[in-house]
Amino acid sequence: MDLKQIAKDTANVLSSYLTFQAVRTVLNQLRETDLPRFYWFNDFSTRESLQNGEAYLERLMQAQPDLALRIMTVRQHLAEEITEFLPEMVQTGIQHANIEHRKRHLEKITQMSSEELTAGVERTDGDDPELE
Amino acid sequence: MDLKQIAKDTANVLSSYLTFQAVRTVLNQLRETDLPRFYWFNDFSTRESLQNGEAYLERLMQAQPDLALRIMTVRQHLAEEITEFLPEMVQTGIQHANIEHRKRHLEKITQMSSEELTAGVERTDGDDPELE
């Protein structure tokens, strides 16, 4: 497991996602302040892929430099404001989700075993055949 | 700008991405230790969307519980090992990328202005028409 490479890839994905969130934020602002520009920018962002945030900004810089500069300011602000909370949020989130998955799986196994016992070790396909 | 909601959404995207990286890691391990299982799991993960990590795990838990438990262990390990480095990596990454975009933009403006001056304020379409 190449942890260094995974960390690098994850940071890139995160940067592109924050660029996407910056675009959403600026779109919401334009919708309320400058409708023609909102339509232009919405159209541009539907056409140009946001999968790679840097390539997207490169093209936006050529088309509308001031919008590109605005997106860059907003994404930097987002990075400064929210990334510090992510490690704790993600670790706790994954821990809780894992516990939930394990719990549900245990319940299912236990339920199946008792059903199998009542049915004389007869195989059942559905989760709750009594409801059918 | 709803920073709290953006942080929540970003944490969810990050969790799903770490689940995807856990799947990749386990696939690489299976390729070297259990080829028939590698093919089954590869097929499953191509068919089932990984956009939503929890829904994916839910379905994997029904099909192959031990693989699901393994993915859960690996993604928790990844979260513990790499998320703490992400805030600094993402902030520095975005800062550097922003500087690069601004630099290239300034170079382009300066270059265009001097070209316009030489050409007697004549509009040019290409970046470097002298090379054509």
CSV table of C-alpha atoms in Angstrom, one decimal:
chain,number,residue,atom,x,y,z
A,1,MET,CA,0.0,0.0,0.0
A,2,ASP,CA,1.6,3.2,-1.2
A,3,LEU,CA,0.3,5.7,1.5
A,4,LYS,CA,2.3,8.6,0.1
A,5,GLN,CA,0.8,8.2,-3.4
A,6,ILE,CA,-2.7,7.7,-2.0
A,7,ALA,CA,-2.3,10.9,0.1
A,8,LYS,CA,-1.2,12.8,-3.0
A,9,ASP,CA,-4.0,11.5,-5.1
A,10,THR,CA,-6.5,12.3,-2.3
A,11,ALA,CA,-5.2,15.9,-2.0
A,12,ASN,CA,-5.7,16.4,-5.8
A,13,VAL,CA,-9.2,15.0,-5.6
A,14,LEU,CA,-9.9,17.3,-2.7
A,15,SER,CA,-8.5,20.4,-4.5
A,16,SER,CA,-10.7,19.7,-7.6
A,17,TYR,CA,-13.7,19.2,-5.3
A,18,LEU,CA,-13.1,22.5,-3.6
A,19,THR,CA,-12.8,24.2,-7.0
A,20,PHE,CA,-16.2,22.7,-7.9
A,21,GLN,CA,-17.7,24.0,-4.6
A,22,ALA,CA,-16.1,27.5,-5.4
A,23,VAL,CA,-17.8,27.4,-8.8
A,24,ARG,CA,-21.2,26.5,-7.2
A,25,THR,CA,-20.7,29.4,-4.7
A,26,VAL,CA,-19.9,31.9,-7.4
A,27,LEU,CA,-22.8,30.7,-9.6
A,28,ASN,CA,-25.2,31.2,-6.6
A,29,GLN,CA,-23.8,34.7,-6.2
A,30,LEU,CA,-24.2,35.5,-9.9
A,31,ARG,CA,-27.7,34.2,-10.0
A,32,GLU,CA,-28.7,37.0,-7.6
A,33,THR,CA,-26.5,39.8,-8.9
A,34,ASP,CA,-25.9,39.3,-12.7
A,35,LEU,CA,-28.3,37.0,-14.5
A,36,PRO,CA,-26.7,37.2,-18.0
A,37,ARG,CA,-23.3,36.3,-16.6
A,38,PHE,CA,-24.9,33.5,-14.5
A,39,TYR,CA,-26.2,31.9,-17.7
A,40,TRP,CA,-22.9,32.3,-19.5
A,41,PHE,CA,-20.9,30.8,-16.5
A,42,ASN,CA,-23.5,28.0,-16.0
A,43,ASP,CA,-23.2,27.1,-19.6
A,44,PHE,CA,-19.4,27.2,-19.5
A,45,SER,CA,-19.3,25.0,-16.4
A,46,THR,CA,-21.7,22.4,-17.9
A,47,ARG,CA,-19.5,22.2,-21.0
A,48,GLU,CA,-16.1,22.1,-19.4
A,49,SER,CA,-15.3,19.2,-17.2
A,50,LEU,CA,-14.6,20.0,-13.6
A,51,GLN,CA,-12.9,16.6,-13.0
A,52,ASN,CA,-9.6,18.3,-13.3
A,53,GLY,CA,-9.8,21.7,-11.5
A,54,GLU,CA,-6.6,23.1,-12.9
A,55,ALA,CA,-7.4,22.4,-16.5
A,56,TYR,CA,-10.9,23.9,-15.9
A,57,LEU,CA,-9.3,27.1,-14.5
A,58,GLU,CA,-6.8,27.2,-17.3
A,59,ARG,CA,-9.7,27.4,-19.8
A,60,LEU,CA,-11.8,29.8,-17.7
A,61,MET,CA,-8.7,32.1,-17.4
A,62,GLN,CA,-8.7,32.3,-21.2
A,63,ALA,CA,-12.4,33.0,-21.5
A,64,GLN,CA,-13.1,35.2,-18.5
A,65,PRO,CA,-10.0,36.0,-16.5
A,66,ASP,CA,-11.9,37.9,-13.7
A,67,LEU,CA,-14.2,34.9,-13.1
A,68,ALA,CA,-11.2,32.6,-12.9
A,69,LEU,CA,-9.5,34.9,-10.4
A,70,ARG,CA,-12.7,35.0,-8.3
A,71,ILE,CA,-13.0,31.1,-8.3
A,72,MET,CA,-9.3,30.9,-7.2
A,73,THR,CA,-9.9,33.3,-4.3
A,74,VAL,CA,-13.1,31.4,-3.2
A,75,ARG,CA,-11.4,28.0,-3.3
A,76,GLN,CA,-8.4,29.2,-1.3
A,77,HIS,CA,-10.8,30.6,1.3
A,78,LEU,CA,-12.7,27.3,1.4
A,79,ALA,CA,-9.4,25.4,1.8
A,80,GLU,CA,-8.4,27.7,4.7
A,81,GLU,CA,-11.8,27.5,6.4
A,82,ILE,CA,-12.8,23.9,6.2
A,83,THR,CA,-9.8,21.5,5.5
A,84,GLU,CA,-8.7,21.6,9.2
A,85,PHE,CA,-12.0,20.0,10.3
A,86,LEU,CA,-11.9,17.2,7.7
A,87,PRO,CA,-9.5,14.7,9.4
A,88,GLU,CA,-11.7,14.4,12.4
A,89,MET,CA,-15.0,14.5,10.4
A,90,VAL,CA,-13.8,11.8,8.0
A,91,GLN,CA,-12.3,9.5,10.7
A,92,THR,CA,-15.4,9.7,12.9
A,93,GLY,CA,-17.7,9.3,9.9
A,94,ILE,CA,-15.9,6.2,8.6
A,95,GLN,CA,-15.8,4.7,12.2
A,96,HIS,CA,-19.5,5.2,12.7
A,97,ALA,CA,-20.4,4.0,9.2
A,98,ASN,CA,-18.3,0.8,9.7
A,99,ILE,CA,-20.0,0.1,13.1
A,100,GLU,CA,-23.4,0.5,11.4
A,101,HIS,CA,-22.5,-1.9,8.6
A,102,ARG,CA,-21.2,-4.5,11.1
A,103,LYS,CA,-24.3,-4.1,13.3
A,104,ARG,CA,-26.7,-4.6,10.4
A,105,HIS,CA,-24.6,-7.6,9.2
A,106,LEU,CA,-24.7,-9.2,12.7
A,107,GLU,CA,-28.4,-8.6,12.9
A,108,LYS,CA,-28.9,-10.3,9.6
A,109,ILE,CA,-26.8,-13.3,10.5
A,110,THR,CA,-28.5,-13.7,13.9
A,111,GLN,CA,-32.0,-13.3,12.3
A,112,MET,CA,-31.1,-15.8,9.6
A,113,SER,CA,-29.8,-18.4,12.1
A,114,SER,CA,-32.9,-18.2,14.2
A,115,GLU,CA,-35.1,-18.5,11.1
A,116,GLU,CA,-33.1,-21.4,9.9
A,117,LEU,CA,-33.5,-23.1,13.2
A,118,THR,CA,-37.3,-22.5,13.2
A,119,ALA,CA,-37.6,-23.7,9.6
A,120,GLY,CA,-35.5,-26.7,10.3
A,121,VAL,CA,-32.3,-25.4,8.6
A,122,GLU,CA,-34.3,-24.7,5.5
A,123,ARG,CA,-32.6,-22.1,3.1
A,124,THR,CA,-34.6,-18.8,2.7
A,125,ASP,CA,-33.9,-16.2,0.0
A,126,GLY,CA,-35.6,-13.1,1.3
A,127,ASP,CA,-34.7,-11.1,4.4
A,128,ASP,CA,-38.1,-11.4,5.9
A,129,PRO,CA,-40.2,-14.1,4.1
A,130,GLU,CA,-43.0,-13.8,6.7
A,131,LEU,CA,-43.9,-10.4,5.3
A,132,GLU,CA,-44.5,-11.8,1.8
B,1,MET,CA,-21.7,30.6,1.6
B,2,ASP,CA,-22.8,27.7,3.9
B,3,LEU,CA,-19.4,26.6,5.1
B,4,LYS,CA,-20.8,23.9,7.5
B,5,GLN,CA,-22.7,22.2,4.7
B,6,ILE,CA,-19.7,22.5,2.3
B,7,ALA,CA,-17.5,20.8,5.0
B,8,LYS,CA,-20.1,18.0,5.5
B,9,ASP,CA,-20.3,17.4,1.7
B,10,THR,CA,-16.6,17.5,1.4
B,11,ALA,CA,-16.1,14.9,4.2
B,12,ASN,CA,-18.6,12.6,2.5
B,13,VAL,CA,-16.8,12.9,-0.9
B,14,LEU,CA,-13.6,12.2,0.9
B,15,SER,CA,-15.0,9.1,2.7
B,16,SER,CA,-16.2,7.7,-0.6
B,17,TYR,CA,-12.9,8.4,-2.2
B,18,LEU,CA,-11.0,6.5,0.6
B,19,THR,CA,-13.5,3.6,0.1
B,20,PHE,CA,-12.5,3.6,-3.6
B,21,GLN,CA,-8.8,3.6,-2.7
B,22,ALA,CA,-9.4,0.8,-0.2
B,23,VAL,CA,-11.1,-1.2,-3.0
B,24,ARG,CA,-8.1,-0.6,-5.3
B,25,THR,CA,-5.7,-1.7,-2.5
B,26,VAL,CA,-7.6,-4.9,-1.9
B,27,LEU,CA,-7.9,-5.6,-5.6
B,28,ASN,CA,-4.1,-5.3,-5.9
B,29,GLN,CA,-3.7,-7.7,-3.0
B,30,LEU,CA,-6.1,-10.3,-4.5
B,31,ARG,CA,-4.5,-10.1,-7.9
B,32,GLU,CA,-1.4,-11.5,-6.3
B,33,THR,CA,-3.0,-14.0,-3.8
B,34,ASP,CA,-6.3,-15.2,-5.2
B,35,LEU,CA,-6.9,-14.7,-8.9
B,36,PRO,CA,-10.5,-16.1,-9.2
B,37,ARG,CA,-11.6,-13.8,-6.4
B,38,PHE,CA,-9.8,-10.9,-8.0
B,39,TYR,CA,-11.8,-11.4,-11.1
B,40,TRP,CA,-15.1,-11.7,-9.2
B,41,PHE,CA,-14.4,-8.6,-7.1
B,42,ASN,CA,-13.1,-6.6,-10.1
B,43,ASP,CA,-16.4,-7.5,-12.0
B,44,PHE,CA,-18.5,-6.5,-8.9
B,45,SER,CA,-16.7,-3.2,-8.5
B,46,THR,CA,-17.1,-2.3,-12.2
B,47,ARG,CA,-20.8,-3.1,-12.0
B,48,GLU,CA,-21.6,-1.4,-8.7
B,49,SER,CA,-21.1,2.4,-8.5
B,50,LEU,CA,-18.5,3.6,-6.0
B,51,GLN,CA,-19.9,7.2,-6.1
B,52,ASN,CA,-21.7,6.4,-2.8
B,53,GLY,CA,-19.3,4.4,-0.7
B,54,GLU,CA,-21.9,3.4,1.9
B,55,ALA,CA,-24.4,2.0,-0.7
B,56,TYR,CA,-21.5,0.1,-2.4
B,57,LEU,CA,-20.5,-1.5,1.0
B,58,GLU,CA,-24.1,-2.3,1.7
B,59,ARG,CA,-24.3,-4.4,-1.5
B,60,LEU,CA,-20.9,-5.9,-1.0
B,61,MET,CA,-21.9,-6.9,2.5
B,62,GLN,CA,-24.8,-8.9,1.0
B,63,ALA,CA,-22.7,-10.5,-1.7
B,64,GLN,CA,-19.3,-11.2,0.1
B,65,PRO,CA,-19.4,-10.1,3.8
B,66,ASP,CA,-15.7,-10.9,4.4
B,67,LEU,CA,-14.6,-8.7,1.5
B,68,ALA,CA,-16.8,-5.9,2.8
B,69,LEU,CA,-15.2,-6.2,6.3
B,70,ARG,CA,-11.8,-6.1,4.7
B,71,ILE,CA,-12.6,-2.9,2.7
B,72,MET,CA,-13.9,-1.3,5.9
B,73,THR,CA,-10.7,-2.1,7.8
B,74,VAL,CA,-8.5,-0.8,5.0
B,75,ARG,CA,-10.5,2.5,4.6
B,76,GLN,CA,-10.4,3.2,8.3
B,77,HIS,CA,-6.6,2.6,8.2
B,78,LEU,CA,-6.3,5.0,5.3
B,79,ALA,CA,-8.3,7.6,7.1
B,80,GLU,CA,-6.1,7.3,10.2
B,81,GLU,CA,-2.9,7.4,8.2
B,82,ILE,CA,-3.4,10.1,5.6
B,83,THR,CA,-6.2,12.6,6.5
B,84,GLU,CA,-4.1,14.5,9.0
B,85,PHE,CA,-1.7,15.5,6.2
B,86,LEU,CA,-4.5,16.7,3.9
B,87,PRO,CA,-5.2,20.2,5.2
B,88,GLU,CA,-1.6,21.3,4.7
B,89,MET,CA,-1.3,19.5,1.4
B,90,VAL,CA,-4.5,20.9,-0.1
B,91,GLN,CA,-3.9,24.5,1.2
B,92,THR,CA,-0.3,24.6,-0.1
B,93,GLY,CA,-1.4,22.9,-3.4
B,94,ILE,CA,-4.2,25.4,-4.0
B,95,GLN,CA,-1.9,28.4,-3.1
B,96,HIS,CA,0.8,27.2,-5.5
B,97,ALA,CA,-1.7,26.4,-8.3
B,98,ASN,CA,-3.3,29.8,-7.9
B,99,ILE,CA,0.1,31.6,-8.1
B,100,GLU,CA,0.9,29.6,-11.3
B,101,HIS,CA,-2.4,30.5,-12.9
B,102,ARG,CA,-1.9,34.2,-12.0
B,103,LYS,CA,1.7,34.2,-13.3
B,104,ARG,CA,0.7,32.6,-16.6
B,105,HIS,CA,-2.2,35.1,-17.0
B,106,LEU,CA,0.1,38.1,-16.3
B,107,GLU,CA,2.7,36.8,-18.8
B,108,LYS,CA,0.0,36.5,-21.4
B,109,ILE,CA,-1.4,40.0,-20.8
B,110,THR,CA,2.1,41.5,-20.9
B,111,GLN,CA,3.0,39.6,-24.0
B,112,MET,CA,-0.2,40.6,-25.7
B,113,SER,CA,0.3,44.2,-24.8
B,114,SER,CA,3.8,44.4,-26.2
B,115,GLU,CA,2.6,42.6,-29.3
B,116,GLU,CA,-0.2,45.0,-29.7
B,117,LEU,CA,2.2,47.9,-29.3
B,118,THR,CA,4.5,46.5,-32.0
B,119,ALA,CA,1.6,45.7,-34.3
B,120,GLY,CA,0.2,49.2,-33.8
B,121,VAL,CA,-2.7,48.0,-31.5
B,122,GLU,CA,-3.7,45.4,-34.1
B,123,ARG,CA,-5.7,42.5,-32.7
B,124,THR,CA,-4.1,39.1,-32.8
B,125,ASP,CA,-5.8,35.8,-32.3
B,126,GLY,CA,-2.9,33.4,-31.5
B,127,ASP,CA,-0.7,33.5,-28.5
B,128,ASP,CA,2.5,33.7,-30.5
B,129,PRO,CA,1.8,34.5,-34.1
B,130,GLU,CA,5.5,34.9,-34.9
B,131,LEU,CA,6.0,31.2,-34.5
B,132,GLU,CA,3.4,30.3,-37.2
